[in-house]
Tab-separated table of N, CA and C in Angstrom:
chain	number	residue	atom	x	y	z
A	1398	MET	N	103.162	81.608	121.736
A	1398	MET	CA	103.631	80.370	122.065
A	1398	MET	C	103.206	80.124	121.007
A	1399	LYS	N	103.771	79.044	120.349
A	1399	LYS	CA	103.240	78.164	119.243
A	1399	LYS	C	102.463	76.728	119.773
A	1400	PRO	N	101.266	76.523	119.097
A	1400	PRO	CA	100.044	76.004	119.445
A	1400	PRO	C	100.479	74.488	118.996
A	1401	ASP	N	99.935	73.538	119.831
A	1401	ASP	CA	100.551	71.788	119.287
A	1401	ASP	C	99.614	71.645	117.904
A	1402	LEU	N	100.039	71.393	117.002
A	1402	LEU	CA	99.180	71.012	115.686
A	1402	LEU	C	99.805	69.369	115.308
A	1403	ASP	N	98.247	68.894	115.191
A	1403	ASP	CA	99.603	67.505	114.452
A	1403	ASP	C	99.250	67.205	112.945
A	1404	GLU	N	99.449	65.954	112.762
A	1404	GLU	CA	99.391	65.840	110.817
A	1404	GLU	C	97.736	66.234	110.646
A	1405	ILE	N	97.389	65.648	111.148
A	1405	ILE	CA	95.586	65.863	110.683
A	1405	ILE	C	95.538	67.651	110.482
A	1406	ASP	N	95.715	68.182	111.778
A	1406	ASP	CA	95.780	69.764	111.739
A	1406	ASP	C	96.338	70.095	109.911
A	1407	ASP	N	97.466	69.822	110.545
A	1407	ASP	CA	98.278	70.508	109.190
A	1407	ASP	C	97.803	70.605	107.435
A	1408	LYS	N	97.183	69.206	107.792
A	1408	LYS	CA	97.133	68.785	106.622
A	1408	LYS	C	95.220	69.792	105.929
A	1409	ILE	N	94.700	69.948	107.518
A	1409	ILE	CA	93.350	70.709	107.171
A	1409	ILE	C	93.834	72.034	106.694
A	1410	LEU	N	94.751	72.394	107.633
A	1410	LEU	CA	94.925	74.047	107.204
A	1410	LEU	C	95.598	74.014	105.960
A	1411	ALA	N	95.956	73.384	105.453
A	1411	ALA	CA	96.913	73.250	104.109
A	1411	ALA	C	95.401	73.481	103.364
A	1412	LEU	N	94.944	72.660	103.552
A	1412	LEU	CA	93.679	72.455	102.361
A	1412	LEU	C	92.648	73.931	102.546
A	1413	LEU	N	92.556	74.465	103.927
A	1413	LEU	CA	91.510	75.682	103.498
A	1413	LEU	C	92.392	76.593	103.387
A	1414	MET	N	93.773	76.584	102.992
A	1414	MET	CA	94.709	77.675	102.736
A	1414	MET	C	94.733	78.043	100.897
A	1415	ASP	N	94.348	76.565	100.644
A	1415	ASP	CA	94.292	76.355	99.393
A	1415	ASP	C	93.047	77.070	98.469
A	1416	ASN	N	92.030	76.746	99.624
A	1416	ASN	CA	90.089	76.966	99.134
A	1416	ASN	C	89.430	76.857	101.071
A	1417	ALA	N	89.523	78.454	101.317
A	1417	ALA	CA	88.586	78.426	102.493
A	1417	ALA	C	87.299	77.751	102.153
A	1418	ARG	N	86.829	77.595	101.269
A	1418	ARG	CA	85.229	77.742	100.872
A	1418	ARG	C	84.815	76.072	100.823
A	1419	LEU	N	86.277	75.422	100.652
A	1419	LEU	CA	86.479	73.617	100.848
A	1419	LEU	C	84.976	72.761	101.318
A	1420	PRO	N	84.041	72.647	101.241
A	1420	PRO	CA	82.880	71.485	101.849
A	1420	PRO	C	83.954	71.071	103.128
A	1421	VAL	N	83.130	70.531	103.907
A	1421	VAL	CA	83.688	69.652	105.149
A	1421	VAL	C	83.769	67.993	104.509
A	1422	THR	N	82.509	67.718	103.760
A	1422	THR	CA	82.845	67.085	103.245
A	1422	THR	C	84.176	66.557	102.668
A	1423	SER	N	85.004	67.076	101.952
A	1423	SER	CA	85.522	67.558	100.633
A	1423	SER	C	87.132	67.116	101.994
A	1424	ILE	N	86.573	67.848	102.902
A	1424	ILE	CA	88.461	68.267	103.621
A	1424	ILE	C	88.216	66.510	104.541
A	1425	ALA	N	87.014	66.355	104.818
A	1425	ALA	CA	86.929	64.698	105.341
A	1425	ALA	C	87.164	63.753	104.358
A	1426	LYS	N	86.844	63.408	103.061
A	1426	LYS	CA	87.310	62.676	102.309
A	1426	LYS	C	89.252	62.900	102.200
A	1427	LEU	N	89.515	63.678	102.034
A	1427	LEU	CA	90.656	63.993	101.662
A	1427	LEU	C	91.641	63.896	102.917
A	1428	VAL	N	91.128	64.155	104.162
A	1428	VAL	CA	92.516	63.798	105.314
A	1428	VAL	C	92.383	62.767	105.722
A	1429	GLY	N	91.129	61.643	105.426
A	1429	GLY	CA	90.273	60.411	105.879
A	1429	GLY	C	89.833	60.402	107.291
A	1430	ILE	N	88.958	61.356	107.772
A	1430	ILE	CA	88.645	61.199	108.736
A	1430	ILE	C	86.904	61.788	108.304
A	1431	ALA	N	86.122	61.777	109.721
A	1431	ALA	CA	84.665	61.565	109.890
A	1431	ALA	C	84.380	63.191	109.341
A	1432	ARG	N	83.844	63.146	108.713
A	1432	ARG	CA	83.333	64.853	109.085
A	1432	ARG	C	82.943	65.699	109.816
A	1433	THR	N	82.116	64.836	111.021
A	1433	THR	CA	81.705	65.448	112.027
A	1433	THR	C	83.292	65.984	112.560
A	1434	THR	N	84.040	64.930	112.702
A	1434	THR	CA	85.595	65.026	113.168
A	1434	THR	C	86.054	66.540	112.849
A	1435	VAL	N	86.196	66.993	111.002
A	1435	VAL	CA	86.530	67.959	110.702
A	1435	VAL	C	85.861	69.024	111.230
A	1436	ILE	N	84.994	69.039	111.554
A	1436	ILE	CA	84.317	70.139	112.574
A	1436	ILE	C	84.324	70.506	113.542
A	1437	ALA	N	84.914	69.784	114.412
A	1437	ALA	CA	85.552	70.303	115.536
A	1437	ALA	C	86.776	70.584	115.224
A	1438	ARG	N	87.355	69.948	114.748
A	1438	ARG	CA	88.829	70.433	114.706
A	1438	ARG	C	89.007	71.909	113.731
A	1439	ILE	N	87.755	72.085	112.841
A	1439	ILE	CA	88.424	73.626	112.669
A	1439	ILE	C	87.989	74.529	113.691
A	1440	ALA	N	86.893	73.920	114.385
A	1440	ALA	CA	85.946	75.202	114.936
A	1440	ALA	C	87.247	75.145	117.033
A	1441	ALA	N	87.894	73.674	116.970
A	1441	ALA	CA	89.208	74.351	117.882
A	1441	ALA	C	90.828	75.019	117.166
A	1442	LEU	N	90.360	75.033	116.106
A	1442	LEU	CA	91.696	75.229	115.601
A	1442	LEU	C	91.049	76.597	115.607
A	1443	GLU	N	90.356	77.553	115.154
A	1443	GLU	CA	89.219	78.816	115.562
A	1443	GLU	C	89.139	79.738	116.560
A	1444	LYS	N	88.587	78.461	117.920
A	1444	LYS	CA	89.057	78.553	119.189
A	1444	LYS	C	90.551	78.879	119.985
A	1445	ARG	N	91.311	78.376	119.097
A	1445	ARG	CA	92.874	78.596	119.395
A	1445	ARG	C	93.471	79.710	118.830
A	1446	GLY	N	92.845	80.117	118.405
A	1446	GLY	CA	93.481	81.385	117.407
A	1446	GLY	C	94.150	80.661	116.373
A	1447	VAL	N	94.842	79.950	116.152
A	1447	VAL	CA	95.594	79.046	114.935
A	1447	VAL	C	94.609	80.045	113.586
A	1448	ILE	N	93.587	80.057	113.402
A	1448	ILE	CA	93.101	80.129	112.019
A	1448	ILE	C	92.172	81.334	112.969
A	1449	ALA	N	92.904	82.765	112.597
A	1449	ALA	CA	92.247	83.717	112.981
A	1449	ALA	C	91.026	84.465	111.891
A	1450	GLY	N	91.413	83.340	110.908
A	1450	GLY	CA	90.004	84.615	109.983
A	1450	GLY	C	90.226	83.983	108.918
A	1451	TYR	N	88.981	84.651	108.144
A	1451	TYR	CA	89.102	84.009	106.135
A	1451	TYR	C	89.191	84.746	105.552
A	1452	GLY	N	89.422	85.093	104.495
A	1452	GLY	CA	89.354	86.344	103.312
A	1452	GLY	C	88.932	86.325	102.310
A	1453	LEU	N	89.021	87.197	101.661
A	1453	LEU	CA	89.382	86.622	100.273
A	1453	LEU	C	90.342	87.072	99.507
A	1454	LYS	N	90.480	86.353	98.729
A	1454	LYS	CA	91.527	86.103	97.486
A	1454	LYS	C	91.405	86.498	95.787
A	1455	LEU	N	91.739	87.669	95.651
A	1455	LEU	CA	91.190	88.014	93.975
A	1455	LEU	C	91.947	87.409	93.446
A	1456	ASN	N	91.348	87.287	91.932
A	1456	ASN	CA	91.833	86.708	90.688
A	1456	ASN	C	93.152	87.872	90.893
A	1457	GLN	N	94.030	86.966	90.841
A	1457	GLN	CA	95.892	87.697	90.361
A	1457	GLN	C	95.461	88.920	88.755
A	1458	LYS	N	95.014	87.926	88.189
A	1458	LYS	CA	95.066	88.200	86.444
A	1458	LYS	C	94.353	89.557	86.424
A	1459	MET	N	93.047	89.481	86.910
A	1459	MET	CA	92.405	90.477	86.623
A	1459	MET	C	92.253	91.495	87.013
A	1460	VAL	N	92.754	92.007	88.527
A	1460	VAL	CA	93.264	93.290	89.218
A	1460	VAL	C	94.670	93.484	89.470
A	1461	GLN	N	95.124	92.615	89.345
A	1461	GLN	CA	96.899	92.604	89.636
A	1461	GLN	C	97.328	92.958	88.483
A	1462	PRO	N	98.116	94.755	88.483
A	1462	PRO	CA	99.260	94.568	87.597
A	1462	PRO	C	99.600	93.329	87.006
A	1463	ALA	N	100.577	93.522	85.849
A	1463	ALA	CA	100.828	92.786	85.418
A	1463	ALA	C	102.639	92.187	85.296
A	1464	VAL	N	102.800	92.579	86.007
A	1464	VAL	CA	104.392	92.285	86.270
A	1464	VAL	C	104.662	92.401	88.111
A	1465	ARG	N	104.874	91.883	88.412
A	1465	ARG	CA	105.771	91.050	89.835
A	1465	ARG	C	106.974	90.964	89.808
A	1466	ALA	N	107.728	91.248	91.013
A	1466	ALA	CA	109.350	90.796	91.158
A	1466	ALA	C	109.239	91.292	92.902
A	1467	TYR	N	110.926	90.613	92.692
A	1467	TYR	CA	111.153	90.589	94.452
A	1467	TYR	C	112.372	90.827	93.967
A	1468	VAL	N	112.797	91.797	95.166
A	1468	VAL	CA	113.851	92.316	94.669
A	1468	VAL	C	114.231	92.735	96.186
A	1469	GLY	N	115.774	91.442	95.459
A	1469	GLY	CA	116.394	91.843	97.170
A	1469	GLY	C	117.688	92.947	97.324
A	1470	LEU	N	117.724	93.852	98.454
A	1470	LEU	CA	118.232	95.018	98.900
A	1470	LEU	C	119.578	94.951	100.079
A	1471	SER	N	120.516	95.307	99.682
A	1471	SER	CA	121.460	95.356	100.869
A	1471	SER	C	121.831	96.981	100.679
A	1472	VAL	N	121.294	97.228	102.557
A	1472	VAL	CA	121.585	97.942	102.057
A	1472	VAL	C	122.653	98.719	103.932
A	1473	GLU	N	122.983	99.709	103.718
A	1473	GLU	CA	124.112	100.314	105.298
A	1473	GLU	C	122.583	100.649	106.373
A	1474	ALA	N	122.525	100.001	107.097
A	1474	ALA	CA	122.041	99.994	108.310
A	1474	ALA	C	121.416	101.252	108.966
A	1475	ARG	N	122.596	102.306	108.920
A	1475	ARG	CA	122.396	104.035	108.640
A	1475	ARG	C	120.929	104.119	108.430
A	1476	TYR	N	120.876	103.813	107.129
A	1476	TYR	CA	119.619	104.029	106.011
A	1476	TYR	C	118.360	103.574	106.191
A	1477	ALA	N	118.624	102.650	106.772
A	1477	ALA	CA	117.507	101.512	106.569
A	1477	ALA	C	115.651	102.047	106.583
A	1478	ALA	N	116.038	102.921	107.672
A	1478	ALA	CA	114.624	103.658	108.303
A	1478	ALA	C	113.906	104.251	107.055
A	1479	GLY	N	115.255	105.120	107.083
A	1479	GLY	CA	114.704	106.220	105.376
A	1479	GLY	C	114.196	104.952	104.294
A	1480	LEU	N	115.081	104.449	104.189
A	1480	LEU	CA	114.639	103.347	102.872
A	1480	LEU	C	113.242	102.836	103.224
A	1481	ILE	N	112.983	102.360	104.465
A	1481	ILE	CA	111.647	101.917	105.068
A	1481	ILE	C	110.477	102.527	104.790
A	1482	LYS	N	110.179	104.151	105.354
A	1482	LYS	CA	109.885	104.662	104.740
A	1482	LYS	C	109.385	105.388	102.983
A	1483	TYR	N	110.321	105.242	102.642
A	1483	TYR	CA	109.876	105.513	101.305
A	1483	TYR	C	109.470	104.685	100.585
A	1484	LEU	N	109.768	103.322	100.815
A	1484	LEU	CA	109.194	102.246	100.434
A	1484	LEU	C	107.252	102.163	100.376
A	1485	GLN	N	107.058	102.407	101.557
A	1485	GLN	CA	106.335	102.121	102.637
A	1485	GLN	C	104.792	102.510	102.239
A	1486	GLN	N	105.956	104.465	101.286
A	1486	GLN	CA	105.005	104.754	100.751
A	1486	GLN	C	104.676	105.173	98.691
A	1487	LEU	N	104.608	103.692	98.165
A	1487	LEU	CA	105.284	103.462	97.108
A	1487	LEU	C	104.017	102.444	96.730
A	1488	PRO	N	102.576	102.798	96.325
A	1488	PRO	CA	102.205	102.112	95.900
A	1488	PRO	C	102.312	100.724	95.189
A	1489	GLU	N	103.165	100.466	95.224
A	1489	GLU	CA	104.038	99.157	94.314
A	1489	GLU	C	104.856	98.642	94.976
A	1490	THR	N	104.645	98.815	96.054
A	1490	THR	CA	105.302	97.975	97.357
A	1490	THR	C	104.077	96.750	97.704
A	1491	GLU	N	104.564	95.887	97.340
A	1491	GLU	CA	103.772	94.495	97.870
A	1491	GLU	C	103.664	93.810	99.522
A	1492	THR	N	104.875	93.678	99.473
A	1492	THR	CA	105.895	93.637	101.034
A	1492	THR	C	107.139	93.954	101.286
A	1493	LEU	N	107.506	94.010	102.422
A	1493	LEU	CA	109.587	93.959	102.632
A	1493	LEU	C	109.441	93.018	103.963
A	1494	CYS	N	110.511	92.492	103.699
A	1494	CYS	CA	110.686	91.719	104.816
A	1494	CYS	C	112.388	91.509	104.558
A	1495	ALA	N	112.637	92.119	106.426
A	1495	ALA	CA	113.712	92.053	106.675
A	1495	ALA	C	114.323	90.320	106.470
A	1496	VAL	N	115.410	90.071	105.997
A	1496	VAL	CA	115.991	88.554	105.765
A	1496	VAL	C	117.378	88.503	106.567
A	1497	SER	N	118.061	87.229	106.261
A	1497	SER	CA	119.157	87.342	106.909
A	1497	SER	C	119.582	86.474	105.479
A	1498	GLY	N	121.350	86.888	105.548
A	1498	GLY	CA	122.191	86.638	104.735
A	1498	GLY	C	122.951	87.345	104.050
A	1499	ALA	N	123.355	86.951	103.453
A	1499	ALA	CA	123.830	88.204	101.711
A	1499	ALA	C	123.141	89.350	101.747
A	1500	ILE	N	121.755	89.788	102.188
A	1500	ILE	CA	120.724	90.459	101.842
A	1500	ILE	C	120.159	90.787	102.868
A	1501	ASP	N	119.725	92.244	103.110
A	1501	ASP	CA	118.885	92.808	104.431
A	1501	ASP	C	117.570	92.908	104.402
A	1502	TYR	N	117.481	92.780	103.355
A	1502	TYR	CA	115.463	92.780	102.940
A	1502	TYR	C	115.292	91.976	101.439
A	1503	MET	N	113.910	91.763	101.556
A	1503	MET	CA	113.545	91.039	100.282
A	1503	MET	C	112.072	91.818	99.915
A	1504	LEU	N	111.987	92.460	98.683
A	1504	LEU	CA	110.945	93.711	98.192
A	1504	LEU	C	109.735	92.875	97.475
A	1505	THR	N	109.426	92.682	97.218
A	1505	THR	CA	108.206	92.634	96.535
A	1505	THR	C	107.248	93.587	95.848
A	1506	LEU	N	107.654	94.040	94.757
A	1506	LEU	CA	106.956	95.057	94.065
A	1506	LEU	C	105.861	94.299	92.740
A	1507	ARG	N	105.155	95.357	92.525
A	1507	ARG	CA	103.655	95.040	91.658
A	1507	ARG	C	103.797	96.072	90.626
A	1508	CYS	N	103.490	96.527	89.439
A	1508	CYS	CA	103.760	97.416	88.322
A	1508	CYS	C	103.189	96.593	87.334
A	1509	SER	N	102.549	98.177	86.539
A	1509	SER	CA	100.938	97.794	85.521
A	1509	SER	C	102.244	96.955	84.645
A	1510	ASN	N	103.579	97.256	84.585
A	1510	ASN	CA	104.493	97.085	83.090
A	1510	ASN	C	106.336	97.175	83.356
A	1511	THR	N	106.754	96.591	82.360
A	1511	THR	CA	108.024	96.109	82.722
A	1511	THR	C	108.929	97.266	82.672
A	1512	GLU	N	108.210	98.607	82.050
A	1512	GLU	CA	108.920	100.051	82.056
A	1512	GLU	C	109.012	100.802	83.041
A	1513	THR	N	107.710	100.351	83.982
A	1513	THR	CA	107.324	100.855	85.148
A	1513	THR	C	108.597	100.470	86.152
A	1514	LEU	N	108.500	99.133	86.424
A	1514	LEU	CA	109.185	97.878	87.217
A	1514	LEU	C	110.279	98.956	87.006
A	1515	ASP	N	111.152	99.608	85.999
A	1515	ASP	CA	112.657	99.374	85.371
A	1515	ASP	C	112.860	100.676	86.278
A	1516	LYS	N	111.967	101.820	85.967
A	1516	LYS	CA	112.084	103.194	86.303
A	1516	LYS	C	112.708	103.408	88.076
A	1517	LEU	N	111.575	102.573	88.515
A	1517	LEU	CA	111.408	102.652	90.153
A	1517	LEU	C	111.870	101.670	90.538
A	1518	LEU	N	113.188	100.280	89.502
A	1518	LEU	CA	114.571	99.977	90.120
A	1518	LEU	C	115.689	100.907	90.337
A	1519	ASP	N	115.390	101.579	89.078
A	1519	ASP	CA	116.477	102.698	88.983
A	1519	ASP	C	115.979	104.208	90.560
A	1520	GLN	N	115.274	103.991	90.647
A	1520	GLN	CA	114.493	105.354	92.034
A	1520	GLN	C	115.084	104.529	93.195
A	1521	ILE	N	114.902	103.516	93.137
A	1521	ILE	CA	115.757	102.790	94.636
A	1521	ILE	C	117.113	101.918	94.910
A	1522	GLY	N	117.385	102.016	93.465
A	1522	GLY	CA	119.289	101.880	93.279
A	1522	GLY	C	119.793	103.434	93.853
A	1523	ALA	N	119.103	104.218	93.386
A	1523	ALA	CA	119.865	105.656	93.676
A	1523	ALA	C	119.729	106.193	94.774
A	1524	LEU	N	118.851	105.550	95.977
A	1524	LEU	CA	119.022	106.020	97.623
A	1524	LEU	C	119.585	105.813	97.906
A	1525	ASP	N	119.844	106.638	98.740
A	1525	ASP	CA	121.406	106.920	100.143
A	1525	ASP	C	121.005	105.191	101.039
A	1526	GLY	N	121.944	104.848	100.416
A	1526	GLY	CA	122.309	103.870	101.124
A	1526	GLY	C	122.142	102.557	100.721
A	1527	VAL	N	121.469	102.613	99.731
A	1527	VAL	CA	121.238	101.169	98.601
A	1527	VAL	C	122.866	100.885	97.760
A	1528	ARG	N	123.395	99.969	98.786
A	1528	ARG	CA	124.781	99.133	97.975
A	1528	ARG	C	124.097	98.324	96.204
A	1529	GLN	N	123.396	97.310	96.848
A	1529	GLN	CA	123.263	96.381	96.221
A	1529	GLN	C	121.466	96.251	95.580
A	1530	THR	N	120.946	96.091	94.084
A	1530	THR	CA	119.579	95.305	94.386
A	1530	THR	C	119.864	94.230	93.470
A	1531	SER	N	119.328	93.399	93.495
A	1531	SER	CA	119.049	91.602	92.975
A	1531	SER	C	117.190	91.493	92.405
A	1532	THR	N	117.068	91.786	91.229
A	1532	THR	CA	115.916	91.628	90.882
A	1532	THR	C	115.179	90.262	90.063
A	1533	SER	N	114.270	89.348	90.512
A	1533	SER	CA	114.207	88.863	90.097
A	1533	SER	C	112.329	88.554	89.693
A	1534	ILE	N	111.602	88.488	87.649
A	1534	ILE	CA	111.004	88.872	88.094
A	1534	ILE	C	109.657	87.260	88.048
A	1535	ILE	N	108.584	87.744	89.042
A	1535	ILE	CA	107.911	86.318	88.835
A	1535	ILE	C	107.398	85.939	87.592
A	1536	LEU	N	107.089	84.663	87.437
A	1536	LEU	CA	106.503	84.397	86.067
A	1536	LEU	C	105.677	83.533	86.181
A	1537	SER	N	105.025	82.819	87.160
A	1537	SER	CA	103.731	82.523	87.511
A	1537	SER	C	103.692	82.008	89.426
A	1538	LYS	N	102.958	81.875	90.110
A	1538	LYS	CA	102.647	80.994	90.868
A	1538	LYS	C	102.702	79.675	91.183
A	1539	ARG	N	103.208	79.149	91.386
A	1539	ARG	CA	103.003	77.541	91.281
A	1539	ARG	C	102.076	76.578	92.912
A	1540	ILE	N	102.158	77.201	93.629
A	1540	ILE	CA	101.898	77.053	95.139
A	1540	ILE	C	101.206	78.782	95.935
A	1541	ASP	N	100.101	79.102	96.045
A	1541	ASP	CA	100.074	80.249	96.351
A	1541	ASP	C	99.274	79.982	98.057
A	1542	ARG	N	99.984	80.240	98.945
A	1542	ARG	CA	99.044	79.944	100.020
A	1542	ARG	C	99.388	81.645	100.896
A	1543	GLY	N	98.964	82.367	100.225
A	1543	GLY	CA	99.588	83.320	101.031
A	1543	GLY	C	98.849	84.196	101.983
A	1544	ALA	N	98.034	83.075	102.499
A	1544	ALA	CA	96.756	84.120	103.639
A	1544	ALA	C	98.337	84.311	105.405
A	1545	LEU	N	99.058	83.105	105.131
A	1545	LEU	CA	100.236	83.637	106.306
A	1545	LEU	C	101.276	85.253	106.431
């Protein structure tokens, strides 16, 4: 069941997703409501389970490998389970999502360099059932609300 969120809840959540340590007074100023209202709203969002927790976001430049890429995969359905199992064991696999449209899966890879990425893409492309791959290297993140 999707909770009812109003415009103020949406603004508070967006601010917290950008910076979960943002002071309540700053949120109040940015949203245009009282500090005590922000506190009450955040508490209500936590109680309702909309906010499931708070986490740590690592500095990507310091801890992540240098090359990340999105890989669209078209796969024969009967080979999907084997592909998922293979990608699950790869340390370079960041996310794998089933998607609608011309491709079946969207894979995010993170590699230490382009040579490793190239080699990995060749291995994935050669797997049984993989009909086609399409790769885009991520140049930079402009918005990151990755907590979702």
